[in-house]
PDB file of C-alpha atoms in Angstrom:
ATOM      1  CA  MET A   1     115.754 156.930  32.686  1.00 85.00           C
ATOM      2  CA  ILE A   2     119.233 155.513  32.717  1.00 89.00           C
ATOM      3  CA  LEU A   3     120.740 158.580  30.874  1.00 87.00           C
ATOM      4  CA  VAL A   4     119.700 160.487  33.761  1.00 91.00           C
ATOM      5  CA  ILE A   5     121.636 158.188  36.700  1.00 93.00           C
ATOM      6  CA  ILE A   6     124.536 158.453  34.119  1.00 91.00           C
ATOM      7  CA  ALA A   7     124.000 162.185  34.332  1.00 90.00           C
ATOM      8  CA  TRP A   8     123.990 162.818  37.822  1.00 94.00           C
ATOM      9  CA  ILE A   9     126.986 160.277  38.532  1.00 95.00           C
ATOM     10  CA  ILE A  10     128.897 162.554  36.146  1.00 94.00           C
ATOM     11  CA  ALA A  11     127.987 165.619  37.806  1.00 94.00           C
ATOM     12  CA  ILE A  12     128.768 164.355  41.118  1.00 96.00           C
ATOM     13  CA  LEU A  13     132.146 163.387  39.965  1.00 95.00           C
ATOM     14  CA  ALA A  14     132.732 166.524  38.690  1.00 94.00           C
ATOM     15  CA  ILE A  15     131.597 168.529  41.706  1.00 96.00           C
ATOM     16  CA  VAL A  16     134.007 165.891  44.089  1.00 96.00           C
ATOM     17  CA  ALA A  17     137.060 166.615  41.655  1.00 95.00           C
ATOM     18  CA  ALA A  18     136.515 170.564  41.301  1.00 94.00           C
ATOM     19  CA  ILE A  19     136.315 170.589  45.175  1.00 96.00           C
ATOM     20  CA  TYR A  20     139.437 168.273  45.801  1.00 96.00           C
ATOM     21  CA  ALA A  21     141.306 170.703  43.414  1.00 93.00           C
ATOM     22  CA  VAL A  22     140.258 173.855  45.189  1.00 94.00           C
ATOM     23  CA  GLU A  23     140.954 172.337  48.972  1.00 95.00           C
ATOM     24  CA  THR A  24     144.073 170.420  48.449  1.00 92.00           C
ATOM     25  CA  LYS A  25     147.550 172.094  49.172  1.00 88.00           C
ATOM     26  CA  ASP A  26     149.803 170.145  46.394  1.00 88.00           C
ATOM     27  CA  LEU A  27     149.296 172.925  43.277  1.00 89.00           C
ATOM     28  CA  LEU A  28     150.364 169.907  41.272  1.00 90.00           C
ATOM     29  CA  SER A  29     147.521 167.742  42.405  1.00 91.00           C
ATOM     30  CA  SER A  30     145.094 170.720  42.214  1.00 92.00           C
ATOM     31  CA  ALA A  31     146.227 170.892  38.504  1.00 91.00           C
ATOM     32  CA  ILE A  32     145.662 167.602  37.879  1.00 92.00           C
ATOM     33  CA  ALA A  33     142.251 167.429  39.276  1.00 94.00           C
ATOM     34  CA  MET A  34     141.111 170.393  37.416  1.00 94.00           C
ATOM     35  CA  GLY A  35     141.914 168.496  34.305  1.00 92.00           C
ATOM     36  CA  ILE A  36     140.081 165.199  35.740  1.00 93.00           C
ATOM     37  CA  ALA A  37     137.061 167.419  36.212  1.00 94.00           C
ATOM     38  CA  SER A  38     137.685 169.243  33.299  1.00 93.00           C
ATOM     39  CA  LEU A  39     137.567 165.723  30.989  1.00 93.00           C
ATOM     40  CA  VAL A  40     134.422 164.626  33.158  1.00 94.00           C
ATOM     41  CA  VAL A  41     132.521 167.915  32.417  1.00 94.00           C
ATOM     42  CA  SER A  42     133.550 166.675  28.633  1.00 94.00           C
ATOM     43  CA  ILE A  43     132.053 163.812  29.119  1.00 94.00           C
ATOM     44  CA  MET A  44     128.851 165.399  30.193  1.00 93.00           C
ATOM     45  CA  PHE A  45     128.371 167.353  27.152  1.00 93.00           C
ATOM     46  CA  LEU A  46     128.801 163.491  25.155  1.00 93.00           C
ATOM     47  CA  VAL A  47     125.900 162.507  27.283  1.00 91.00           C
ATOM     48  CA  LEU A  48     123.849 166.000  26.578  1.00 90.00           C
ATOM     49  CA  GLN A  49     124.703 165.068  22.999  1.00 91.00           C
ATOM     50  CA  ALA A  50     126.660 168.224  22.224  1.00 93.00           C
ATOM     51  CA  PRO A  51     129.817 166.646  20.727  1.00 93.00           C
ATOM     52  CA  ASP A  52     131.985 169.647  19.426  1.00 95.00           C
ATOM     53  CA  VAL A  53     131.647 171.396  23.104  1.00 93.00           C
ATOM     54  CA  ALA A  54     132.847 167.973  24.093  1.00 94.00           C
ATOM     55  CA  ILE A  55     135.769 168.138  22.033  1.00 94.00           C
ATOM     56  CA  THR A  56     136.307 171.664  22.649  1.00 93.00           C
ATOM     57  CA  GLU A  57     136.505 170.876  26.078  1.00 91.00           C
ATOM     58  CA  ALA A  58     138.465 168.224  26.019  1.00 91.00           C
ATOM     59  CA  SER A  59     141.109 169.187  24.100  1.00 92.00           C
ATOM     60  CA  ILE A  60     141.191 172.975  25.463  1.00 93.00           C
ATOM     61  CA  GLY A  61     140.281 172.283  29.734  1.00 85.00           C
ATOM     62  CA  ALA A  62     141.662 169.012  29.915  1.00 85.00           C
ATOM     63  CA  GLY A  63     144.419 169.462  27.939  1.00 88.00           C
ATOM     64  CA  LEU A  64     145.987 172.447  27.277  1.00 92.00           C
ATOM     65  CA  THR A  65     145.050 174.340  30.518  1.00 91.00           C
ATOM     66  CA  MET A  66     146.359 171.472  32.706  1.00 89.00           C
ATOM     67  CA  ALA A  67     149.883 171.329  30.544  1.00 90.00           C
ATOM     68  CA  VAL A  68     150.136 175.013  31.061  1.00 93.00           C
ATOM     69  CA  PHE A  69     149.892 175.024  34.855  1.00 91.00           C
ATOM     70  CA  VAL A  70     151.988 171.913  35.394  1.00 89.00           C
ATOM     71  CA  TYR A  71     154.789 173.873  33.203  1.00 91.00           C
ATOM     72  CA  ALA A  72     154.155 176.805  35.514  1.00 91.00           C
ATOM     73  CA  ILE A  73     154.189 174.913  38.672  1.00 89.00           C
ATOM     74  CA  GLY A  74     157.088 173.468  37.448  1.00 87.00           C
ATOM     75  CA  LYS A  75     158.900 176.903  37.479  1.00 88.00           C
ATOM     76  CA  THR A  76     157.842 177.857  40.879  1.00 86.00           C
ATOM     77  CA  LYS A  77     157.403 176.005  44.156  1.00 76.00           C
ATOM     78  CA  ARG A  78     154.736 173.025  44.244  1.00 73.00           C
ATOM     79  CA  TRP A  79     153.096 173.251  47.442  1.00 69.00           C
ATOM     80  CA  GLU A  80     151.139 176.476  48.574  1.00 64.00           C
ATOM     81  CA  GLU A  81     152.044 178.166  51.671  1.00 64.00           C
TER      82      GLU A  81
END
């Protein structure tokens, strides 16, 4: 029962981070929120006992993709018009 509650809390955190990433006008904040959402999803994969998928999601989704986004935002404007 406690595992189900933890899974629901993690799912709600991922949804909140994803909605914030879509709704914010600051592109850097959006990229960071997407990284946080990806990290929360990787924690969900750990709860679901899929550590290989969790490691891949954390390294590619939260790490590499966010780094590429931050680099690209640094080369362009930070704010959406």
